[in-house]
Each structure stands twice: as C-alpha cells, then as structure tokens.
Amino acid sequence: MQLQRHLESAIKNGHLPAEATLPAERELAAMTGLSRVTIRKAIGQLVEDGLVIQRRGSGSFVAPKVQRMEQSLSRLTSFTEDMQRRGMTSSSELLESGTYLPSPEEIVSLGLASGEQVVRIKRLRRADGIPMAVETSSLSSEFLPNPDDVVTSLYEVLSEQGIRPSRAIQRISACKLTQEQAELLEVAPGDAALYIDRTAYLPSGRVIELTTGVYRGDIYDFVAELRSA
Ligand code: 16G
C-alpha cells in the first residue's frame, strides 16, 4: 500500500509524468526490497484506478492525460471530422471486418433485399494515438463491397462514391466496460462508458449504416442544444 501511495502521489504531482515508463517489476523489487508479488499488487491497483496502463510486452507506464471533449449532438459528422475540427488526427485500428450473412435485425434495419450480404467493420478509434471508442458498423455490401477499403474514415470512403448520410438517429445509454473493451481503451474494466448506436439514413430514406460503439466515459461529454417549443 505504501508503494502504491508513493507511486500515486508521484503521478499526481507530476514527478512521474504522463506516459513515463515505470521501472520493471524486477527493478522495483530491487529498489524497494519488496517482493515481486507485492509490487505486482501495487501496480495492479494503480491500473484499476486508471493511473497506470499495462501493455503486453511493453510494460507499465503512466496513463496519458486526456482532456474531456464536448461532442455536439446536433450535427451529423464522422469521428474523423470531429477530431480534425479539434486539430487531432484520427486513426482506425481494424479489429474485425468481413462480409457476412445479415442478422434478422440487420435485414430489417438496413432494409436488405433477400440474399443481400452485410459488411461489418469493428474498429478501435484513436485521436492523436489515444484510444477513444470501439465501434462496429454494419452496411449493405452494395455500399461497401470491400471493407478493407476503410483505412481511416468510413464516411470518406462512402463520400468517394458520392454517398453521404443526411440524417441519423442516435441512442445513448450508460454501460460498464468489459475486460476486452477496457484493454482496448486502456482504462480499467468496469469503468463507466457511453454506449451509442447510430442509424444513419441517405437522403432517399434508405439506411446506410448501423453503428454501435462504446465511448470512454472519462473523455466524452455529449452536448445537445435545446430550444423551447
Ligand atoms: C462516428 C459515428 C459513427 C460513424 C463514424 C464514421 C457517433 C456516435 N458515431 O463515430 O456512426 O460510423 O463516426 O467515422 O458519432 P469515420 O468516417 O471517421 O470512420
């Protein structure tokens, strides 16, 4: 507990700056005279508190400082556009992608004809390298025949074909991150997050995408402007 408190205050007062690498377990054990089990427990607690991040193969380091960001709910924009507007660079890590037989929900929601296939892409979205959200998008394969075309921006690939959603319905609910989601987002499992699904429509009224995503609760504030009727 003493080691944990000591590291915690070093992180909070900036002696250990954001993204600094922590000494390896072995070194900390030699420095403190504590057992490696004790060291592991102390670091494990800091990971749970979101102060330290562990990456397989590259050790433990101080969690990067992230500023909360406000996301407007009144404009239909893409993740890449939102990040560009903030002067940040977006990137996508493709976690899964492929062409599948649609689920009953996809058939109904995407208005698929019989025999039509669906393309799904699951991506980790980063802004300036910081993981922000994990999103899974389903589209008719008519609009996106090759999911691997999406390197960074889905909307950009669609725009190149003259396709752009003009309207969307979004549902936001609260959720807790699973172990897998937390590892990807580099926060602690069980942390609060926002679960958002978006159904986006083309001007013709046809649904172009169904996207569900989990967004880090410690970063995102979704803001809507309200006017009296
Ligand atoms: C946003 C959208 C998502 C869309 C993506 C496209 C929300 C909640 N979701 O993340 O539905 O697929 O942007 O972004 O805003 P991209 O063009 O950068 O891939």
Short mmCIF file of C-alpha atoms and ligand atoms in Angstrom, two decimals:
data_model
loop_
_atom_site.label_atom_id
_atom_site.label_comp_id
_atom_site.label_asym_id
_atom_site.label_seq_id
_atom_site.Cartn_x
_atom_site.Cartn_y
_atom_site.Cartn_z
CA MET A 1 0.00 0.00 0.00
CA GLN A 2 2.89 2.34 0.76
CA LEU A 3 4.38 1.73 -2.65
CA GLN A 4 1.00 2.25 -4.28
CA ARG A 5 0.51 5.56 -2.43
CA HIS A 6 4.03 6.65 -3.21
CA LEU A 7 3.60 5.99 -6.94
CA GLU A 8 0.16 7.58 -6.88
CA SER A 9 1.47 10.82 -5.42
CA ALA A 10 4.45 10.81 -7.83
CA ILE A 11 1.97 10.56 -10.71
CA LYS A 12 -0.39 13.17 -9.30
CA ASN A 13 2.32 15.73 -8.55
CA GLY A 14 3.97 15.19 -11.95
CA HIS A 15 7.24 13.61 -10.75
CA LEU A 16 6.19 10.70 -12.91
CA PRO A 17 4.82 12.48 -15.99
CA ALA A 18 2.14 11.16 -18.34
CA GLU A 19 3.38 8.28 -20.46
CA ALA A 20 6.56 7.79 -18.39
CA THR A 21 7.58 4.13 -18.30
CA LEU A 22 7.58 2.58 -14.83
CA PRO A 23 10.62 0.52 -13.87
CA ALA A 24 10.17 -3.20 -14.43
CA GLU A 25 8.83 -5.32 -11.54
CA ARG A 26 12.29 -6.81 -11.03
CA GLU A 27 13.88 -3.36 -10.75
CA LEU A 28 11.21 -2.05 -8.40
CA ALA A 29 11.72 -5.11 -6.23
CA ALA A 30 15.47 -4.41 -6.08
CA MET A 31 14.90 -0.71 -5.39
CA THR A 32 12.37 -1.20 -2.60
CA GLY A 33 13.26 -4.56 -1.11
CA LEU A 34 9.63 -5.63 -1.62
CA SER A 35 8.63 -8.93 -3.18
CA ARG A 36 7.56 -9.04 -6.81
CA VAL A 37 4.09 -10.21 -5.70
CA THR A 38 3.72 -7.04 -3.60
CA ILE A 39 4.97 -4.88 -6.48
CA ARG A 40 2.50 -6.56 -8.85
CA LYS A 41 -0.37 -5.89 -6.43
CA ALA A 42 0.55 -2.21 -6.03
CA ILE A 43 0.79 -1.70 -9.79
CA GLY A 44 -2.38 -3.72 -10.33
CA GLN A 45 -4.25 -1.31 -8.04
CA LEU A 46 -2.90 1.71 -9.97
CA VAL A 47 -4.06 0.05 -13.20
CA GLU A 48 -7.51 -0.45 -11.69
CA ASP A 49 -7.58 3.21 -10.69
CA GLY A 50 -6.74 4.20 -14.27
CA LEU A 51 -3.43 5.86 -13.33
CA VAL A 52 -1.20 3.27 -14.94
CA ILE A 53 -1.58 1.36 -18.18
CA GLN A 54 -0.11 -2.05 -18.88
CA ARG A 55 0.60 -3.13 -22.42
CA ARG A 56 1.55 -6.69 -23.09
CA GLY A 57 5.21 -6.86 -23.97
CA SER A 58 5.98 -3.20 -23.26
CA GLY A 59 5.49 -2.96 -19.51
CA SER A 60 3.67 -0.36 -17.41
CA PHE A 61 3.52 3.35 -17.95
CA VAL A 62 1.72 6.38 -16.57
CA ALA A 63 -1.67 6.88 -18.26
CA PRO A 64 -1.68 9.76 -20.77
CA LYS A 65 -3.50 12.91 -19.67
CA VAL A 66 -6.70 13.27 -21.60
CA GLN A 67 -8.92 16.28 -21.69
CA ARG A 68 -12.65 15.86 -21.72
CA MET A 69 -14.21 16.80 -25.01
CA GLU A 70 -17.63 18.06 -25.87
CA GLN A 71 -19.37 16.37 -28.75
CA SER A 72 -22.34 18.13 -30.32
CA LEU A 73 -25.46 16.07 -30.78
CA SER A 74 -26.96 18.40 -33.34
CA ARG A 75 -24.58 17.81 -36.25
CA LEU A 76 -24.16 14.66 -38.27
CA THR A 77 -20.41 14.27 -38.55
CA SER A 78 -17.87 11.48 -38.64
CA PHE A 79 -15.32 10.63 -35.99
CA THR A 80 -12.53 11.76 -38.33
CA GLU A 81 -14.21 15.13 -38.98
CA ASP A 82 -14.85 15.64 -35.26
CA MET A 83 -11.21 15.02 -34.44
CA GLN A 84 -9.96 17.14 -37.36
CA ARG A 85 -12.05 20.05 -36.08
CA ARG A 86 -10.18 19.74 -32.78
CA GLY A 87 -6.83 19.68 -34.57
CA MET A 88 -6.36 16.00 -33.74
CA THR A 89 -5.51 13.15 -36.07
CA SER A 90 -7.89 10.22 -36.13
CA SER A 91 -6.88 6.68 -36.83
CA SER A 92 -8.69 3.37 -37.05
CA GLU A 93 -7.37 0.02 -35.97
CA LEU A 94 -9.33 -2.65 -37.74
CA LEU A 95 -10.21 -5.31 -35.17
CA GLU A 96 -12.53 -7.39 -37.33
CA SER A 97 -14.03 -7.00 -40.76
CA GLY A 98 -15.73 -9.08 -43.36
CA THR A 99 -18.81 -9.82 -45.42
CA TYR A 100 -21.48 -11.85 -43.66
CA LEU A 101 -24.99 -13.19 -43.91
CA PRO A 102 -27.04 -10.49 -42.19
CA SER A 103 -28.70 -10.99 -38.83
CA PRO A 104 -32.51 -10.60 -38.73
CA GLU A 105 -32.02 -7.17 -37.08
CA GLU A 106 -29.68 -6.06 -39.88
CA ILE A 107 -32.11 -7.28 -42.57
CA VAL A 108 -34.89 -5.18 -41.07
CA SER A 109 -32.88 -2.12 -40.06
CA LEU A 110 -30.75 -1.89 -43.17
CA GLY A 111 -33.72 -2.79 -45.41
CA LEU A 112 -31.76 -5.56 -47.13
CA ALA A 113 -33.19 -7.47 -50.08
CA SER A 114 -33.19 -11.25 -49.84
CA GLY A 115 -29.73 -12.68 -50.49
CA GLU A 116 -28.06 -9.32 -49.90
CA GLN A 117 -24.96 -9.51 -47.70
CA VAL A 118 -23.76 -7.27 -44.96
CA VAL A 119 -20.32 -5.85 -44.34
CA ARG A 120 -19.22 -5.39 -40.72
CA ILE A 121 -16.20 -3.49 -39.50
CA LYS A 122 -15.13 -3.35 -35.89
CA ARG A 123 -12.61 -0.60 -35.21
CA LEU A 124 -10.70 0.93 -32.37
CA ARG A 125 -10.87 4.69 -32.89
CA ARG A 126 -7.94 6.78 -31.73
CA ALA A 127 -7.35 10.52 -31.67
CA ASP A 128 -3.68 11.53 -31.58
CA GLY A 129 -2.98 7.94 -30.61
CA ILE A 130 -5.32 7.97 -27.58
CA PRO A 131 -7.99 5.25 -27.72
CA MET A 132 -11.44 6.87 -27.62
CA ALA A 133 -14.03 4.36 -28.76
CA VAL A 134 -14.65 0.90 -30.14
CA GLU A 135 -17.18 0.95 -32.97
CA THR A 136 -18.85 -1.77 -35.00
CA SER A 137 -20.54 -0.68 -38.22
CA SER A 138 -22.83 -2.76 -40.46
CA LEU A 139 -23.63 -1.67 -44.01
CA SER A 140 -25.14 -3.32 -47.03
CA SER A 141 -22.31 -4.78 -49.14
CA GLU A 142 -23.83 -2.77 -52.01
CA PHE A 143 -22.43 0.41 -50.43
CA LEU A 144 -19.13 -1.02 -49.22
CA PRO A 145 -18.17 -4.05 -51.30
CA ASN A 146 -14.70 -4.23 -49.81
CA PRO A 147 -14.46 -3.49 -46.05
CA ASP A 148 -10.66 -3.27 -46.30
CA ASP A 149 -11.09 -0.01 -48.27
CA VAL A 150 -11.71 1.69 -44.92
CA VAL A 151 -8.26 2.65 -43.76
CA THR A 152 -9.18 5.59 -41.53
CA SER A 153 -12.59 7.05 -42.34
CA LEU A 154 -15.70 5.14 -43.32
CA TYR A 155 -17.52 8.34 -44.31
CA GLU A 156 -14.62 9.33 -46.56
CA VAL A 157 -14.81 6.01 -48.43
CA LEU A 158 -18.56 6.47 -48.82
CA SER A 159 -18.12 10.10 -49.94
CA GLU A 160 -15.76 8.97 -52.70
CA GLN A 161 -18.77 7.15 -54.17
CA GLY A 162 -20.99 10.16 -53.66
CA ILE A 163 -22.72 8.59 -50.65
CA ARG A 164 -23.25 10.67 -47.53
CA PRO A 165 -25.79 10.15 -44.76
CA SER A 166 -28.05 13.16 -44.36
CA ARG A 167 -29.86 12.21 -41.15
CA ALA A 168 -29.27 9.90 -38.22
CA ILE A 169 -30.94 8.69 -35.07
CA GLN A 170 -28.69 8.09 -32.09
CA ARG A 171 -29.46 6.33 -28.86
CA ILE A 172 -27.12 6.84 -25.92
CA SER A 173 -27.08 4.69 -22.83
CA ALA A 174 -24.76 4.04 -19.94
CA CYS A 175 -22.63 0.92 -19.78
CA LYS A 176 -19.65 -0.55 -18.00
CA LEU A 177 -16.63 -1.63 -19.98
CA THR A 178 -15.94 -5.33 -20.36
CA GLN A 179 -12.43 -6.64 -19.88
CA GLU A 180 -11.85 -6.70 -23.66
CA GLN A 181 -13.20 -3.17 -24.22
CA ALA A 182 -11.22 -1.81 -21.27
CA GLU A 183 -7.98 -3.32 -22.58
CA LEU A 184 -8.55 -1.74 -25.98
CA LEU A 185 -9.45 1.63 -24.49
CA GLU A 186 -6.61 1.43 -21.97
CA VAL A 187 -8.82 2.04 -18.95
CA ALA A 188 -9.95 -0.20 -16.11
CA PRO A 189 -12.54 -2.96 -16.64
CA GLY A 190 -15.90 -1.94 -15.20
CA ASP A 191 -15.26 1.78 -15.86
CA ALA A 192 -18.30 3.75 -16.95
CA ALA A 193 -18.73 4.34 -20.67
CA LEU A 194 -21.34 5.53 -23.13
CA TYR A 195 -22.97 3.00 -25.41
CA ILE A 196 -24.18 4.72 -28.57
CA ASP A 197 -25.96 3.32 -31.55
CA ARG A 198 -26.41 5.32 -34.71
CA THR A 199 -28.76 4.54 -37.56
CA ALA A 200 -27.87 6.84 -40.44
CA TYR A 201 -30.05 7.50 -43.47
CA LEU A 202 -29.39 8.58 -47.03
CA PRO A 203 -31.45 11.45 -48.47
CA SER A 204 -33.58 8.74 -50.16
CA GLY A 205 -34.61 7.45 -46.72
CA ARG A 206 -32.62 4.23 -47.06
CA VAL A 207 -30.49 3.24 -44.07
CA ILE A 208 -26.80 3.45 -44.87
CA GLU A 209 -25.19 2.37 -41.59
CA LEU A 210 -25.91 0.84 -38.25
CA THR A 211 -23.06 1.59 -35.89
CA THR A 212 -22.78 0.67 -32.24
CA GLY A 213 -19.93 1.93 -30.17
CA VAL A 214 -18.61 2.29 -26.66
CA TYR A 215 -17.10 5.68 -25.89
CA ARG A 216 -14.87 6.41 -22.92
CA GLY A 217 -16.92 7.94 -20.14
CA ASP A 218 -13.89 9.79 -18.78
CA ILE A 219 -13.47 11.74 -22.03
CA TYR A 220 -16.77 12.30 -23.76
CA ASP A 221 -19.48 14.81 -22.93
CA PHE A 222 -22.29 14.70 -25.46
CA VAL A 223 -23.98 18.07 -25.65
CA ALA A 224 -27.37 18.92 -27.13
CA GLU A 225 -28.80 22.39 -27.58
CA LEU A 226 -32.43 22.67 -26.58
CA ARG A 227 -34.91 25.34 -27.62
CA SER A 228 -38.29 25.98 -26.12
CA ALA A 229 -41.13 24.87 -28.36
C1 16G B 1 -18.91 8.45 -35.65
C2 16G B 1 -20.29 7.83 -35.66
C3 16G B 1 -20.34 6.52 -36.40
C4 16G B 1 -19.72 6.67 -37.78
C5 16G B 1 -18.32 7.21 -37.67
C6 16G B 1 -17.69 7.47 -39.01
C7 16G B 1 -21.04 8.56 -33.41
C8 16G B 1 -21.68 8.20 -32.14
N1 16G B 1 -20.83 7.62 -34.32
O1 16G B 1 -18.05 7.77 -34.81
O2 16G B 1 -21.69 6.13 -36.55
O3 16G B 1 -19.66 5.41 -38.44
O4 16G B 1 -18.36 8.47 -36.98
O5 16G B 1 -16.39 7.98 -38.78
O6 16G B 1 -20.73 9.71 -33.61
P1 16G B 1 -15.20 7.82 -39.79
O7 16G B 1 -15.64 8.39 -41.08
O8 16G B 1 -14.06 8.52 -39.16
O9 16G B 1 -14.95 6.33 -39.94
#
